mmCIF file of C-alpha atoms in Angstrom:
data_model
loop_
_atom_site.group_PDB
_atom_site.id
_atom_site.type_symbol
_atom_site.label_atom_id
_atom_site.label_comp_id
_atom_site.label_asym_id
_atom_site.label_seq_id
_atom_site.Cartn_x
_atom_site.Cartn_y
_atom_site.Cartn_z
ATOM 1 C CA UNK A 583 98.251 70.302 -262.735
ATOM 2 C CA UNK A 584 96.823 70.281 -266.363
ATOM 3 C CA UNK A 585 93.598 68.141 -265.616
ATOM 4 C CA UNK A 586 91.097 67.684 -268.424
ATOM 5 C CA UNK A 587 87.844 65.995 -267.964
ATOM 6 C CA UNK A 588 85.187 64.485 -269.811
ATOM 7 C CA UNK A 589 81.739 63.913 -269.788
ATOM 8 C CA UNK A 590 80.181 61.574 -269.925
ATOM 9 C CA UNK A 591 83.021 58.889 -269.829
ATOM 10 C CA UNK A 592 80.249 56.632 -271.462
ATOM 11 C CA UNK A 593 76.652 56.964 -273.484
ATOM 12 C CA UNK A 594 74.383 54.934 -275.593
ATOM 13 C CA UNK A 595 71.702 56.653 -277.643
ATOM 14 C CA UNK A 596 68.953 55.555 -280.239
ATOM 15 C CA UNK A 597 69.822 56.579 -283.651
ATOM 16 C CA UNK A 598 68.509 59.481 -284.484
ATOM 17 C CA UNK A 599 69.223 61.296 -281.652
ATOM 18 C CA UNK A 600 71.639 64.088 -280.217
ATOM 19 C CA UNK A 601 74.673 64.001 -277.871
ATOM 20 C CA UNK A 602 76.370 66.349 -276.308
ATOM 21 C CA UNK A 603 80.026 65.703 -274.627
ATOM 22 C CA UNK A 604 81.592 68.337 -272.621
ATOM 23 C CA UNK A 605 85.364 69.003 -272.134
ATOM 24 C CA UNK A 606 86.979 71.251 -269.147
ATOM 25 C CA UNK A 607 90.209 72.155 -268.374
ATOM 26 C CA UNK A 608 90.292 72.151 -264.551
ATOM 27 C CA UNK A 609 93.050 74.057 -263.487
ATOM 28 C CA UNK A 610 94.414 76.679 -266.528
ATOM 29 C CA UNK A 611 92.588 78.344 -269.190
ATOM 30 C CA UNK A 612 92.875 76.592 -272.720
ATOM 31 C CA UNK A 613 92.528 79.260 -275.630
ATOM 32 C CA UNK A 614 92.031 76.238 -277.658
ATOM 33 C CA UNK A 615 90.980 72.368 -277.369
ATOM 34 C CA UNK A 616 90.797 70.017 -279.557
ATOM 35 C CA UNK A 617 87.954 67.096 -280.515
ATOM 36 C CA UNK A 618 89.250 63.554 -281.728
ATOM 37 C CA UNK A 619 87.989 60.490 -282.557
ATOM 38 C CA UNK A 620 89.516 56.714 -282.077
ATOM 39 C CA UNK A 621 88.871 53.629 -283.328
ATOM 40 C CA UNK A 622 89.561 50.323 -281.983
ATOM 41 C CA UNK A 623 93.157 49.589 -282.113
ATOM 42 C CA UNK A 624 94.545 53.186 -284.125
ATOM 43 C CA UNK A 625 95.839 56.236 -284.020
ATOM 44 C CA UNK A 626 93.918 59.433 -283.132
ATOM 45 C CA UNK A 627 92.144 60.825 -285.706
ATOM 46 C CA UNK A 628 91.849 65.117 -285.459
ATOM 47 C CA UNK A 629 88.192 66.062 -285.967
ATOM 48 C CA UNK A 630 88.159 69.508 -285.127
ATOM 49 C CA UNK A 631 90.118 72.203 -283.262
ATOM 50 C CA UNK A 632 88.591 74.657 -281.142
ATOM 51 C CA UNK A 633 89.595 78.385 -280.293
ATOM 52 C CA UNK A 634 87.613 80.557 -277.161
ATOM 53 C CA UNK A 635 85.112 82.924 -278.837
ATOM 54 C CA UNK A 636 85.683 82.084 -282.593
ATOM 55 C CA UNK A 637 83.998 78.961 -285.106
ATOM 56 C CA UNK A 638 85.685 75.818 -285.016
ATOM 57 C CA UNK A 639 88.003 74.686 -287.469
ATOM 58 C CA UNK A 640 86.825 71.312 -288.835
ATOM 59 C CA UNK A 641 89.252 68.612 -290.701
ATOM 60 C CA UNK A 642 88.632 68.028 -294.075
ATOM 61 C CA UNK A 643 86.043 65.055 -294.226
ATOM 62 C CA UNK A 644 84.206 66.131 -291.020
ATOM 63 C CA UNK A 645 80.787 67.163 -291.181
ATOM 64 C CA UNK A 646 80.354 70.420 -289.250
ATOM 65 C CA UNK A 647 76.674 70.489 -289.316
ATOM 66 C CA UNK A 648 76.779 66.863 -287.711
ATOM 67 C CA UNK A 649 79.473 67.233 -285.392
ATOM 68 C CA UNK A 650 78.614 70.376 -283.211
ATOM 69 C CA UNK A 651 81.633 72.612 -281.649
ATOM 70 C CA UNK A 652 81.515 75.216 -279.079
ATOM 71 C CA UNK A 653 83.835 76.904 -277.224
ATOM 72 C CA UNK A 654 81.984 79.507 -274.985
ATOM 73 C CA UNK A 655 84.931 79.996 -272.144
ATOM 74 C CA UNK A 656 88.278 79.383 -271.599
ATOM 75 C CA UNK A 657 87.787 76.115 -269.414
ATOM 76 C CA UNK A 658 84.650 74.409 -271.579
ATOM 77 C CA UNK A 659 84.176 72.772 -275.209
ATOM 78 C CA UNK A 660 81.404 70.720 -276.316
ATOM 79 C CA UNK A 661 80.973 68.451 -278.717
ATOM 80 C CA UNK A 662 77.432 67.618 -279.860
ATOM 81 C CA UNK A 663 76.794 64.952 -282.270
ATOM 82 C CA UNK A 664 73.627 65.654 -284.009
ATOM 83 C CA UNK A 665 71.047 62.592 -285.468
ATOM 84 C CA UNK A 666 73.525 59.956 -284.612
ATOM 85 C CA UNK A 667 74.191 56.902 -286.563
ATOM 86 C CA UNK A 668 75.210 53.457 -285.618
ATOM 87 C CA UNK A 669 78.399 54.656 -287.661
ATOM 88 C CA UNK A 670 79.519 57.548 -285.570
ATOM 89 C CA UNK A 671 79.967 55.273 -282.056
ATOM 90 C CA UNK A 672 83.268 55.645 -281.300
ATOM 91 C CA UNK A 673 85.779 56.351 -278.515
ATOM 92 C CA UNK A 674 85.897 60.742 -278.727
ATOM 93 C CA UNK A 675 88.505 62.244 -277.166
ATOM 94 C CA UNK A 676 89.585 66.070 -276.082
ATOM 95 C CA UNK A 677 92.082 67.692 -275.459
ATOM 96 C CA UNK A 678 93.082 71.396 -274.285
ATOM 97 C CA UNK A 679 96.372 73.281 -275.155
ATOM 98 C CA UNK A 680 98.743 75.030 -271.972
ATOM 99 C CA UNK A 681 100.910 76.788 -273.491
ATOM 100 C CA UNK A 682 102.731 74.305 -276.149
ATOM 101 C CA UNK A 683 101.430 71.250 -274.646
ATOM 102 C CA UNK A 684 97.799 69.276 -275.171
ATOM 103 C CA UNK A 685 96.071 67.420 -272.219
ATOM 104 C CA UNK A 686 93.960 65.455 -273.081
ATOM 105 C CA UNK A 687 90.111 64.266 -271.242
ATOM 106 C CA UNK A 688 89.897 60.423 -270.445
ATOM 107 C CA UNK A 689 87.665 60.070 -273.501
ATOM 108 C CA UNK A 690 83.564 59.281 -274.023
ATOM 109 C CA UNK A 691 82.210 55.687 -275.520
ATOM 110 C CA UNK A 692 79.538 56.599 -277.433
ATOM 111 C CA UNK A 693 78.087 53.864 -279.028
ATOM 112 C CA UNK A 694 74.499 54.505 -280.775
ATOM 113 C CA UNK A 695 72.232 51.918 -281.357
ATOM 114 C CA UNK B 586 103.963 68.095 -294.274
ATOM 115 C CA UNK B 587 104.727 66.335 -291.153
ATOM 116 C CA UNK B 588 104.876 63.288 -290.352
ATOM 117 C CA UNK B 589 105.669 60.483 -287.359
ATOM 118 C CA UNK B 590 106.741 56.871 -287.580
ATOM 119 C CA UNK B 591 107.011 54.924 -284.652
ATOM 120 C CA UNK B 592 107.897 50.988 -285.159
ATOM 121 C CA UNK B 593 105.284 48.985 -285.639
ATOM 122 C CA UNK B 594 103.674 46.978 -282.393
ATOM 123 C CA UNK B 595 103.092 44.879 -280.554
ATOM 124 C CA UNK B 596 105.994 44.316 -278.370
ATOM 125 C CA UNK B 597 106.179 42.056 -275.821
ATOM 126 C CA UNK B 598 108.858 42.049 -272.574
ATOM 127 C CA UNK B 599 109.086 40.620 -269.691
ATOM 128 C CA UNK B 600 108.975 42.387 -266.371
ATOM 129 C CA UNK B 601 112.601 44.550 -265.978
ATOM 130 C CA UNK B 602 113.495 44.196 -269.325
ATOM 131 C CA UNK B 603 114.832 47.102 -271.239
ATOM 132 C CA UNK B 604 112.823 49.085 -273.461
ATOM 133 C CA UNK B 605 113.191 50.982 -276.839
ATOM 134 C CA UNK B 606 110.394 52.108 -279.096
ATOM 135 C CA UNK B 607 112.174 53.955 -282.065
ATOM 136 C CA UNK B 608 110.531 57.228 -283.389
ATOM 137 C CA UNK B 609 111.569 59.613 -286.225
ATOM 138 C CA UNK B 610 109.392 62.411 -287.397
ATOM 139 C CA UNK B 611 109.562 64.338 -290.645
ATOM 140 C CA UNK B 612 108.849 68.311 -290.128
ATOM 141 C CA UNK B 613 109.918 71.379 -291.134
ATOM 142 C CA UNK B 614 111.637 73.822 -288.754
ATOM 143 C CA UNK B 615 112.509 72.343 -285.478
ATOM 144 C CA UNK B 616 108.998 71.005 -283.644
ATOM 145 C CA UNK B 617 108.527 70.325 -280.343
ATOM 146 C CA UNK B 618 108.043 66.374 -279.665
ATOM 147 C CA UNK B 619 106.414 64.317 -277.195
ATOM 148 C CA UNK B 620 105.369 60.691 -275.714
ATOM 149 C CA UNK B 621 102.209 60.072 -274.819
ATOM 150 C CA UNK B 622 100.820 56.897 -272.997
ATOM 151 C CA UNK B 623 96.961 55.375 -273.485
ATOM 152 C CA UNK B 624 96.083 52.851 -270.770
ATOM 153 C CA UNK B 625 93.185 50.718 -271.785
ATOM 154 C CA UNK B 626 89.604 52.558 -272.149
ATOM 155 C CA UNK B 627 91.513 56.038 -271.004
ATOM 156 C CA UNK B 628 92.614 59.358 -273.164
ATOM 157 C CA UNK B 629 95.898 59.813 -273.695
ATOM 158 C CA UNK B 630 98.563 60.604 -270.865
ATOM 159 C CA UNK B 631 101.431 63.514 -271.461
ATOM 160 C CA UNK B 632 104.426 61.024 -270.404
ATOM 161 C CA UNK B 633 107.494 63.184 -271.526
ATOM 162 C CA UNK B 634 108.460 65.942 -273.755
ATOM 163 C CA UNK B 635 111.360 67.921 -275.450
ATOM 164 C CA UNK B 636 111.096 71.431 -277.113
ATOM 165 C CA UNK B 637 114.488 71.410 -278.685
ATOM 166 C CA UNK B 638 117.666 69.370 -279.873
ATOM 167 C CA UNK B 639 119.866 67.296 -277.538
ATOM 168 C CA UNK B 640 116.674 68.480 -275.135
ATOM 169 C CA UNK B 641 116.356 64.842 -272.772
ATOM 170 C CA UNK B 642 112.411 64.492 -271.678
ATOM 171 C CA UNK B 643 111.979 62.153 -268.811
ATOM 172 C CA UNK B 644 109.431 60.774 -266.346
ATOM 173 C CA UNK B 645 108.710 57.286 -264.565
ATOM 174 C CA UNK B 646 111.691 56.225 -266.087
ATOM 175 C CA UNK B 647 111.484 56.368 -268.991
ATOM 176 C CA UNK B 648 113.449 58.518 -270.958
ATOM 177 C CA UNK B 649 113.981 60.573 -274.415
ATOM 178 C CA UNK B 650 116.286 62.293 -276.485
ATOM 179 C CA UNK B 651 115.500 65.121 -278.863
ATOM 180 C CA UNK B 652 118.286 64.108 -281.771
ATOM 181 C CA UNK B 653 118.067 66.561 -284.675
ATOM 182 C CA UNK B 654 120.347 65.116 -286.707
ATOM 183 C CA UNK B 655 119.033 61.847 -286.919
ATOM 184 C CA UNK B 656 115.411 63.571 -286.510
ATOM 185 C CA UNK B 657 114.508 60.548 -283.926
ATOM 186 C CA UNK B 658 112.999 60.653 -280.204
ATOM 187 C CA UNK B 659 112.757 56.662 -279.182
ATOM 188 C CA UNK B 660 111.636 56.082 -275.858
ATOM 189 C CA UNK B 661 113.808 53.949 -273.663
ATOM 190 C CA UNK B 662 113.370 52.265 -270.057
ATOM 191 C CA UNK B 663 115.894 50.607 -268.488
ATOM 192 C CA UNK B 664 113.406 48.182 -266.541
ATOM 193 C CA UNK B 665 110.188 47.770 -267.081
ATOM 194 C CA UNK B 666 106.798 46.638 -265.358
ATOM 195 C CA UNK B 667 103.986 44.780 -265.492
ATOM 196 C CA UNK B 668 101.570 48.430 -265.078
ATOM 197 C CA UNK B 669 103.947 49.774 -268.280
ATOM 198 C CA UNK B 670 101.649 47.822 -270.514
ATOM 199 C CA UNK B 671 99.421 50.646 -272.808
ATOM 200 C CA UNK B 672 100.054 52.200 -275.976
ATOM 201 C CA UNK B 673 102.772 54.424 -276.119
ATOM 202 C CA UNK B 674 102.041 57.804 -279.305
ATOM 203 C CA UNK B 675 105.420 59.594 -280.502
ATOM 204 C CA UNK B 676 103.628 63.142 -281.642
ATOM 205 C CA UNK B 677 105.036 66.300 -282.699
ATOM 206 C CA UNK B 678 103.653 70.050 -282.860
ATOM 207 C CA UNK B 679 104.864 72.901 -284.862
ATOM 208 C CA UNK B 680 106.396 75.598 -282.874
ATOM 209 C CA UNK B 681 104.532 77.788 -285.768
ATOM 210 C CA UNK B 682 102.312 81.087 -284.811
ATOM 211 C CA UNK B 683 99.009 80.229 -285.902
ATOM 212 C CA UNK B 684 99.298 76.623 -285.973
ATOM 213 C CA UNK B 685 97.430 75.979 -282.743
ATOM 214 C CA UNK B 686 100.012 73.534 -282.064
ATOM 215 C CA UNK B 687 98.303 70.482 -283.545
ATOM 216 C CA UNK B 688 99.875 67.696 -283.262
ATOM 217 C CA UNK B 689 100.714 64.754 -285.750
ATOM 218 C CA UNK B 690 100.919 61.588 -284.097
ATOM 219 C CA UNK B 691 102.581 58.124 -284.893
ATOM 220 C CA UNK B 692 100.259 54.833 -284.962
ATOM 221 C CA UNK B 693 101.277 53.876 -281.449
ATOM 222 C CA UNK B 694 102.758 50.890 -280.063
ATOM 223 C CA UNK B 695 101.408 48.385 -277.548
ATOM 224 C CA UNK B 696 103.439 47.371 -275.144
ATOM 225 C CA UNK B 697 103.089 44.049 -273.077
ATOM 226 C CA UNK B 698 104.702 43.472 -270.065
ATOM 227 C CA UNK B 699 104.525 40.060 -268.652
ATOM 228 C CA UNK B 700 105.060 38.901 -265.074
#
């Protein structure tokens, strides 16, 4: 049980253009998910966290008009990155909340060129 | 605020060695705490958890004590194996209404098994 997925698992764009990654909890509803971002070799970093129905919550430092949330049901987020830049290709990685616990997706490359 | 620190990586065994990878946290109130493991190019894993002190989280074999007192949770296996090689995250959440549970992770530590 607790299966998140992802997708795409990978994508390459042209700068300048818009992405949009979706996140599902398979089997239980998630009131709230969570959007992250890795780079090579760190730590997680928290971009944004997500709650059914309401705005996301963005970190401080994250651009909410570039880095799209929505949360429309209890089993889907997306994350749409709007006019990408070389600078935003990264691993990004989801996760939804049972209970106390996150699960997380198996993460999207997106690397823009 | 809260905080995790895990020891620093890498770490290199060989196969059926033992394992430790230390982890204290800093938080107030008591927060739940959890491994995670990150094979390479995949999310994160849920590999154990514990909700509260002298709470033991295990799975796979590896294993986990929630120690208030010393406000550590280090992973341990007693043998490892060559498909235990990934980053390993020590996280915590807030057992906080309102706090959506976020969790504050560690750096992570890779692990290297070798044949």
């Amino acid at each position: 049980g607790a299966v998140v997925s992802q997708h795409p698992s990978w994508v390459i764009c042209k700068s300048g253009t818009s992405v949009k990654i979706e996140c599902r909890s398979l089997d239980f509803q998630a009131t709230t998910m969570f959007w992250y971002r890795q780079f090579p070799k760190q730590s997680l970093m928290l971009m944004a966290t997500s709650n059914e129905g309401s705005k996301a919550t963005y970190e401080q430092g994250v651009e909410k008009d570039k880095f799209l949330i929505n949360h429309a049901s209890l089993t889907l987020s997306t994350l749409t990155v709007t006019s990408a830049h070389p600078e935003d290709s990264s691993f990004y990685i989801c996760s939804a909340r049972s209970v106390d616990t996150q699960y997380f997706g198996p993460g999207t490359r997106l690397t823009v060129l | 605020g809260n905080s995790v620190t895990q020891m620093e990586g890498p770490v290199t065994l060989s196969e059926e060695a033992f394992l430790t990878i230390n982890c204290t946290y800093t938080a107030t109130g008591y927060p739940s705490l959890f491994w995670y493991v990150q094979y390479p190019g995949e999310g994160l894993q849920l590999l154990l958890k514990a909700t509260k002190a002298d709470d033991k989280g295990s799975n796979k074999g590896f294993e986990a004590t929630y120690r208030k007192e010393t406000t550590s949770f280090h992973l341990e296996k007693g043998s490892v194996q060559v498909s235990d090689s990934a980053v390993y995250f020590c996280a915590l959440s807030p057992k906080v209404r309102g706090s959506n549970y976020k969790l504050t992770f560690g750096k992570g530590t890779l692990l290297t098994v070798n044949p």
